[in-house]
Amino acid sequence: MTDTVNTAAPESPSTTPVWQDTALTAAARADALIAEMTLPEKIAQLFGVWVGAGDDGGEVAPFQHEMEEAVDLDALLPHGLGQLTRPFGTAPVDPALGALSLMRTQRRIADANRFGIPALAHEECLAGFAAWRATAYPVPLSWGAAWNPELVREMAEAIGRDMRAVGVHQGLAPVLDVVRDARWGRVEETIGEDPYLVGTVATAYVRGLQSAGIVATLKHFAGYSASRAGRNIAPVAMGTRERADVILPPFEMAVREGGVRSVMHAYTDTDGVPSAADHELLTGLLRDTWGFEGTVVADYFGIAFLKTLHGVCGTWAEAAGAALAAGVDVELPTVKTFGRPLAEAVADGRVPERLIDRALHRVLTQKAELGLLDPDWTPVPAALAGRDLSDPRALRGTVELDPAGNRALARALAEQAVVLLRNDGTLPLARPARIALIGPNADEARAVLGCYAFPVHVGGQHPDMPLGLHLPTLREALAAEFPDSGITLARGTGIDDGSTDGFAAALAAARGADVAVLALGDRAGLFGRGTSGEGCDAESLELPGAQQQLLDALLDSGTPVVVVLLAGRPYALGRAVTEAAAIVQAFFPGEEGTTAVAGVLSGRTEPSGRLPVSVPRRPGVQPSSYLSARLAQATDVSSTDPTPAYGFGHGLGYTAFDWSDLVVMNEQADTAGEFHLALTVRNSGARPGTEIVQLYLHDPVASVVQPVQRLIGYHRIELAPGQARRIPVTVPADLASFTGRDGRRTVEPGALELRFAASSTDVRLTARVELTGPVRPLDHTRRLHASFDAG
C-alpha cells in the first residue's frame, strides 16, 4: 500500500477557515472552531480512547481494559476524537512500526471528521518514554537524590525529543506528590519529602519536556500522597495549612515558573471532597489564583470513580457534570461518562452546554498551539519523514529510542543519585581478590527499574518478548568493574518469599571472601505484584521477606558487609546502621544503575547523592518526615521514637569539606526585605568532590505551629582538592512566609535561624537574624527562591 497525506481541512473556495488561520491567536482559532461544531462534535474532543499501536504498522486497535466496555471507533470517529491513550505504552511494538501505526490512525481520525482534526496522543514518561526499547532512566526519587535540577531538565528534554519524533504530544509526568508516609507504594514515583526540593526538580523536568514540544502533565493534584496509613487511593485527612504549605507549593512553582500546560487531578478525596469534583481546587486556586491556562485531565477512570468509589454521584451523567463543573476538561483513559451520559445530560438541561464549551476552548487552544489545527498539518512524524512507507517490514528497527546520548544522560543521573549512607573506610574497595555477591538483587536485571518502566509496567504481561534494553545486573557490573577479582554469587533469599533455604550458601560465600556485597531492596510491580509501585503499599518499613534476617546473619559472618539497596522506598536497616562496613542506597537507578553503583564501590565515581527522604531507624514509626513540628520529634511523653537513622539530605563522599567564615551583612530585615550572607566551602580532602549546600529555615516562635526546620534553598558545588569557594547568598523575607490562622499566607516579624547544613541532621553554620516591621500578607506572586552566587 502507498501512504499519502491528507491534510483534510475543509476550505471555502476563496478563504482558509478562521480556525486554521495561523496569524490569529490559538484562543481565537479555538473559538472560531467551536462556533462551527455540533454538540456531539464538541463532546468528542473531550475524551480519549485507549489504543495499542499495531506491530505490523497497521492502524491502532482499541485496548479493552477490564474496567471499561469495548469502544466502537467506527461509530465515534465521524464526530472526531480528543485523545489517543498510550499507543506505544500498551503493548510491545517496534518504535518505527508504532510510529507508522499512529500516523495511519491519525490520518483515519482526521479524514473521518468534517474539520480534519487529529487526536492528541499521550504517553507515560515518568522515568523515560514508556515504550518498548526506549531508555529507562532513574525513577523520580533518584532525581531528588541527585539534587541537580539542570541534569533532570536535560533528561526530560531528551525524553520529549524521543516522544515527539514518533508522533506523541503529551506526557503524563512529572509526579509532584510530596512524600508524607514512606509506606505508600508510589514513593518511588515521587521526588522526595520536601516541597521545595520537589518543586525545583519537577519544574526543571517540565521545562525540559516542554522545550521538546511535549505537553507536561503535573500529577496528582492534590494530596494523593497524604492518604491515611500510606494506602493507595485512601482518604486524605489533612488540614488546610498542611495542604497549603506542604502539598501545593510544588504545583504552584511548576505552574508559575515552568509554564506547565496540563494538570491531572488526584484520585483521592480530602476531608470528603474528591479532587475530581473540587471546584475550589481545580478552578478557584489553579486557574483563578495561579493563572493556569492549560487543560485539566482526569486520572484514569477518575471521573467514573466519583460514582463507584467516592459515592458523591449517583449516575455517570452526574459524575460527568460534577467533573466538568469543577474544572476537569478531558476524560481519560477512554470514553465513559463523557460519552452518551454527558450528551444526554446536556440535551435535557442537567449539564449546561457552556461547561462543554469552556472545556472545549481549552482543549482546542492546546491543539492549535501544538499545530494540530494548522492547514499544513501532517500525520507523518519526524522519525518517518522522507522515508518510503510502503513496506512496513523495511522500517523495523530503524527508529532508535535508546541512543548513546540517552544512555550517557541516564548514567550521569544514576551516578549523581547514588547515596553513600555509611562508610567505615571499606569503600572505595581496593581491588579485593574475592568478592561474595549475595542477595535477591545481585543478579536480577529488572532490579534497577521502577513500576512505570516499560519492561515492568507493560513487559511483564508479555513474558515472551525480550526486554528491549540492555540491563546489566549488579553481578555483570561488578565483574566489569573488578576484572581481577573472583566473584562468588549466592542469592540467599528472594525479595519477599521469606525463604531462608539459601542462607547457608550465602554465609559460606561471605566467609570465603574479602568483602561481601549484599544486594537487597525491592521488586517493582503494580497492585500487589511487587514490593514497590502503584498499589504495592507496605505495612511497615522492614525490609521485605527474610532480607533483614539475611543481613543480620551476614553481619555475624566476620566478613565486612557492604549493603547495596536497589529499592523504591527507604527501609529501616536494623543493625546495619552501626555494624555494616558501608551502605549504598540507589533508588531504582535505571538502565545504567548497576554500572553507577559499581563505580561508587570502586571509587571510579565520587559519591554525591543526598537523601530526598529520611531513612527510618525503626520500621514501625510511620508516618514520619523531617518536615515536622516539635511534637512529631522524639519526646519524653511517647514510647515511640521517630528519629531517623539517616536524615533528609544526608549523604557521604570520599573527600571532606570544611565550612567557614559565615558573614551576615544585615542581621535585620524588613518583612518585605531580604538577608544577605556569605560563607566559604573548602574541599579539605585528597579527592575531587561535590558538596550540596543546604539552607534550612527555623522559625522558633510563630502564630501557628511550624516545622522545626524546612529547606528553603540548596546549591551544588564541585571542588578540586584544596579548592575553596566563597558563596554569597540572598534570602528574601518571603521564604519565611506560611499560612496563618485566617488561611492567608503571611510573613511575621521575629527571630529566625538560617541554617547552612550538609543535611537536615548536620548543620554546619547558623545565622541568627530578625525580621522587623508589620505582619505582611503575601499572595501567589511571592518570591520562591534564595539565590546562591558562587561564580
mmCIF file with all atom_site columns, N, CA, C and O in Angstrom, residues 136-158:
data_model
loop_
_atom_site.group_PDB
_atom_site.id
_atom_site.type_symbol
_atom_site.label_atom_id
_atom_site.label_alt_id
_atom_site.label_comp_id
_atom_site.label_asym_id
_atom_site.label_entity_id
_atom_site.label_seq_id
_atom_site.pdbx_PDB_ins_code
_atom_site.Cartn_x
_atom_site.Cartn_y
_atom_site.Cartn_z
_atom_site.occupancy
_atom_site.B_iso_or_equiv
_atom_site.pdbx_formal_charge
_atom_site.auth_seq_id
_atom_site.auth_comp_id
_atom_site.auth_asym_id
_atom_site.auth_atom_id
_atom_site.pdbx_PDB_model_num
ATOM 1  N N  . ALA A 1 136 ? 15.402 3.629  29.787 1.00 0.00 ? 136 ALA A N  1
ATOM 2  C CA . ALA A 1 136 ? 14.854 3.556  31.140 1.00 0.00 ? 136 ALA A CA 1
ATOM 3  C C  . ALA A 1 136 ? 15.760 4.367  32.057 1.00 0.00 ? 136 ALA A C  1
ATOM 4  O O  . ALA A 1 136 ? 16.830 3.905  32.471 1.00 0.00 ? 136 ALA A O  1
ATOM 5  N N  . TYR A 1 137 ? 15.352 5.587  32.356 1.00 0.00 ? 137 TYR A N  1
ATOM 6  C CA . TYR A 1 137 ? 16.120 6.484  33.230 1.00 0.00 ? 137 TYR A CA 1
ATOM 7  C C  . TYR A 1 137 ? 15.847 6.155  34.698 1.00 0.00 ? 137 TYR A C  1
ATOM 8  O O  . TYR A 1 137 ? 14.918 5.409  35.023 1.00 0.00 ? 137 TYR A O  1
ATOM 9  N N  . PRO A 1 138 ? 16.620 6.727  35.610 1.00 0.00 ? 138 PRO A N  1
ATOM 10 C CA . PRO A 1 138 ? 16.310 6.565  37.033 1.00 0.00 ? 138 PRO A CA 1
ATOM 11 C C  . PRO A 1 138 ? 14.921 7.100  37.363 1.00 0.00 ? 138 PRO A C  1
ATOM 12 O O  . PRO A 1 138 ? 14.415 8.017  36.713 1.00 0.00 ? 138 PRO A O  1
ATOM 13 N N  . VAL A 1 139 ? 14.307 6.533  38.402 1.00 0.00 ? 139 VAL A N  1
ATOM 14 C CA . VAL A 1 139 ? 12.979 6.978  38.821 1.00 0.00 ? 139 VAL A CA 1
ATOM 15 C C  . VAL A 1 139 ? 13.087 8.355  39.479 1.00 0.00 ? 139 VAL A C  1
ATOM 16 O O  . VAL A 1 139 ? 14.171 8.785  39.881 1.00 0.00 ? 139 VAL A O  1
ATOM 17 N N  . PRO A 1 140 ? 11.952 9.062  39.635 1.00 0.00 ? 140 PRO A N  1
ATOM 18 C CA . PRO A 1 140 ? 11.994 10.406 40.229 1.00 0.00 ? 140 PRO A CA 1
ATOM 19 C C  . PRO A 1 140 ? 12.642 10.489 41.603 1.00 0.00 ? 140 PRO A C  1
ATOM 20 O O  . PRO A 1 140 ? 13.246 11.508 41.937 1.00 0.00 ? 140 PRO A O  1
ATOM 21 N N  . LEU A 1 141 ? 12.523 9.438  42.428 1.00 0.00 ? 141 LEU A N  1
ATOM 22 C CA . LEU A 1 141 ? 13.180 9.512  43.730 1.00 0.00 ? 141 LEU A CA 1
ATOM 23 C C  . LEU A 1 141 ? 14.689 9.635  43.565 1.00 0.00 ? 141 LEU A C  1
ATOM 24 O O  . LEU A 1 141 ? 15.363 10.267 44.397 1.00 0.00 ? 141 LEU A O  1
ATOM 25 N N  . SER A 1 142 ? 15.225 9.089  42.482 1.00 0.00 ? 142 SER A N  1
ATOM 26 C CA . SER A 1 142 ? 16.641 9.299  42.174 1.00 0.00 ? 142 SER A CA 1
ATOM 27 C C  . SER A 1 142 ? 16.899 10.716 41.668 1.00 0.00 ? 142 SER A C  1
ATOM 28 O O  . SER A 1 142 ? 17.978 11.265 41.908 1.00 0.00 ? 142 SER A O  1
ATOM 29 N N  . TRP A 1 143 ? 15.937 11.301 40.952 1.00 0.00 ? 143 TRP A N  1
ATOM 30 C CA . TRP A 1 143 ? 16.121 12.706 40.561 1.00 0.00 ? 143 TRP A CA 1
ATOM 31 C C  . TRP A 1 143 ? 16.320 13.544 41.821 1.00 0.00 ? 143 TRP A C  1
ATOM 32 O O  . TRP A 1 143 ? 17.186 14.421 41.874 1.00 0.00 ? 143 TRP A O  1
ATOM 33 N N  . GLY A 1 144 ? 15.459 13.283 42.815 1.00 0.00 ? 144 GLY A N  1
ATOM 34 C CA . GLY A 1 144 ? 15.589 14.025 44.066 1.00 0.00 ? 144 GLY A CA 1
ATOM 35 C C  . GLY A 1 144 ? 16.921 13.759 44.737 1.00 0.00 ? 144 GLY A C  1
ATOM 36 O O  . GLY A 1 144 ? 17.532 14.664 45.304 1.00 0.00 ? 144 GLY A O  1
ATOM 37 N N  . ALA A 1 145 ? 17.405 12.526 44.667 1.00 0.00 ? 145 ALA A N  1
ATOM 38 C CA . ALA A 1 145 ? 18.674 12.181 45.308 1.00 0.00 ? 145 ALA A CA 1
ATOM 39 C C  . ALA A 1 145 ? 19.862 12.853 44.645 1.00 0.00 ? 145 ALA A C  1
ATOM 40 O O  . ALA A 1 145 ? 20.912 13.038 45.266 1.00 0.00 ? 145 ALA A O  1
ATOM 41 N N  . ALA A 1 146 ? 19.722 13.228 43.374 1.00 0.00 ? 146 ALA A N  1
ATOM 42 C CA . ALA A 1 146 ? 20.819 13.904 42.668 1.00 0.00 ? 146 ALA A CA 1
ATOM 43 C C  . ALA A 1 146 ? 20.918 15.379 43.029 1.00 0.00 ? 146 ALA A C  1
ATOM 44 O O  . ALA A 1 146 ? 21.978 15.988 42.853 1.00 0.00 ? 146 ALA A O  1
ATOM 45 N N  . TRP A 1 147 ? 19.829 15.985 43.473 1.00 0.00 ? 147 TRP A N  1
ATOM 46 C CA . TRP A 1 147 ? 19.814 17.413 43.820 1.00 0.00 ? 147 TRP A CA 1
ATOM 47 C C  . TRP A 1 147 ? 20.404 18.256 42.678 1.00 0.00 ? 147 TRP A C  1
ATOM 48 O O  . TRP A 1 147 ? 21.185 19.184 42.895 1.00 0.00 ? 147 TRP A O  1
ATOM 49 N N  . ASN A 1 148 ? 20.013 17.930 41.454 1.00 0.00 ? 148 ASN A N  1
ATOM 50 C CA . ASN A 1 148 ? 20.581 18.596 40.284 1.00 0.00 ? 148 ASN A CA 1
ATOM 51 C C  . ASN A 1 148 ? 19.476 18.858 39.262 1.00 0.00 ? 148 ASN A C  1
ATOM 52 O O  . ASN A 1 148 ? 19.320 18.095 38.299 1.00 0.00 ? 148 ASN A O  1
ATOM 53 N N  . PRO A 1 149 ? 18.692 19.917 39.435 1.00 0.00 ? 149 PRO A N  1
ATOM 54 C CA . PRO A 1 149 ? 17.591 20.181 38.510 1.00 0.00 ? 149 PRO A CA 1
ATOM 55 C C  . PRO A 1 149 ? 18.019 20.324 37.053 1.00 0.00 ? 149 PRO A C  1
ATOM 56 O O  . PRO A 1 149 ? 17.289 19.922 36.146 1.00 0.00 ? 149 PRO A O  1
ATOM 57 N N  . GLU A 1 150 ? 19.180 20.878 36.810 1.00 0.00 ? 150 GLU A N  1
ATOM 58 C CA . GLU A 1 150 ? 19.611 21.087 35.426 1.00 0.00 ? 150 GLU A CA 1
ATOM 59 C C  . GLU A 1 150 ? 19.806 19.763 34.708 1.00 0.00 ? 150 GLU A C  1
ATOM 60 O O  . GLU A 1 150 ? 19.453 19.620 33.533 1.00 0.00 ? 150 GLU A O  1
ATOM 61 N N  . LEU A 1 151 ? 20.356 18.775 35.380 1.00 0.00 ? 151 LEU A N  1
ATOM 62 C CA . LEU A 1 151 ? 20.535 17.468 34.759 1.00 0.00 ? 151 LEU A CA 1
ATOM 63 C C  . LEU A 1 151 ? 19.174 16.810 34.505 1.00 0.00 ? 151 LEU A C  1
ATOM 64 O O  . LEU A 1 151 ? 18.970 16.156 33.478 1.00 0.00 ? 151 LEU A O  1
ATOM 65 N N  . VAL A 1 152 ? 18.230 17.011 35.397 1.00 0.00 ? 152 VAL A N  1
ATOM 66 C CA . VAL A 1 152 ? 16.876 16.489 35.195 1.00 0.00 ? 152 VAL A CA 1
ATOM 67 C C  . VAL A 1 152 ? 16.219 17.175 33.999 1.00 0.00 ? 152 VAL A C  1
ATOM 68 O O  . VAL A 1 152 ? 15.514 16.542 33.215 1.00 0.00 ? 152 VAL A O  1
ATOM 69 N N  . ARG A 1 153 ? 16.473 18.474 33.846 1.00 0.00 ? 153 ARG A N  1
ATOM 70 C CA . ARG A 1 153 ? 15.930 19.189 32.679 1.00 0.00 ? 153 ARG A CA 1
ATOM 71 C C  . ARG A 1 153 ? 16.481 18.589 31.388 1.00 0.00 ? 153 ARG A C  1
ATOM 72 O O  . ARG A 1 153 ? 15.738 18.379 30.417 1.00 0.00 ? 153 ARG A O  1
ATOM 73 N N  . GLU A 1 154 ? 17.776 18.307 31.354 1.00 0.00 ? 154 GLU A N  1
ATOM 74 C CA . GLU A 1 154 ? 18.380 17.712 30.160 1.00 0.00 ? 154 GLU A CA 1
ATOM 75 C C  . GLU A 1 154 ? 17.769 16.340 29.866 1.00 0.00 ? 154 GLU A C  1
ATOM 76 O O  . GLU A 1 154 ? 17.489 16.012 28.703 1.00 0.00 ? 154 GLU A O  1
ATOM 77 N N  . MET A 1 155 ? 17.575 15.538 30.912 1.00 0.00 ? 155 MET A N  1
ATOM 78 C CA . MET A 1 155 ? 16.950 14.231 30.721 1.00 0.00 ? 155 MET A CA 1
ATOM 79 C C  . MET A 1 155 ? 15.546 14.383 30.149 1.00 0.00 ? 155 MET A C  1
ATOM 80 O O  . MET A 1 155 ? 15.159 13.693 29.198 1.00 0.00 ? 155 MET A O  1
ATOM 81 N N  . ALA A 1 156 ? 14.752 15.289 30.728 1.00 0.00 ? 156 ALA A N  1
ATOM 82 C CA . ALA A 1 156 ? 13.381 15.480 30.270 1.00 0.00 ? 156 ALA A CA 1
ATOM 83 C C  . ALA A 1 156 ? 13.334 15.956 28.823 1.00 0.00 ? 156 ALA A C  1
ATOM 84 O O  . ALA A 1 156 ? 12.456 15.551 28.053 1.00 0.00 ? 156 ALA A O  1
ATOM 85 N N  . GLU A 1 157 ? 14.259 16.805 28.443 1.00 0.00 ? 157 GLU A N  1
ATOM 86 C CA . GLU A 1 157 ? 14.307 17.258 27.057 1.00 0.00 ? 157 GLU A CA 1
ATOM 87 C C  . GLU A 1 157 ? 14.575 16.092 26.112 1.00 0.00 ? 157 GLU A C  1
ATOM 88 O O  . GLU A 1 157 ? 13.965 15.982 25.037 1.00 0.00 ? 157 GLU A O  1
ATOM 89 N N  . ALA A 1 158 ? 15.478 15.199 26.517 1.00 0.00 ? 158 ALA A N  1
ATOM 90 C CA . ALA A 1 158 ? 15.755 14.017 25.689 1.00 0.00 ? 158 ALA A CA 1
ATOM 91 C C  . ALA A 1 158 ? 14.532 13.108 25.596 1.00 0.00 ? 158 ALA A C  1
ATOM 92 O O  . ALA A 1 158 ? 14.212 12.576 24.527 1.00 0.00 ? 158 ALA A O  1
#
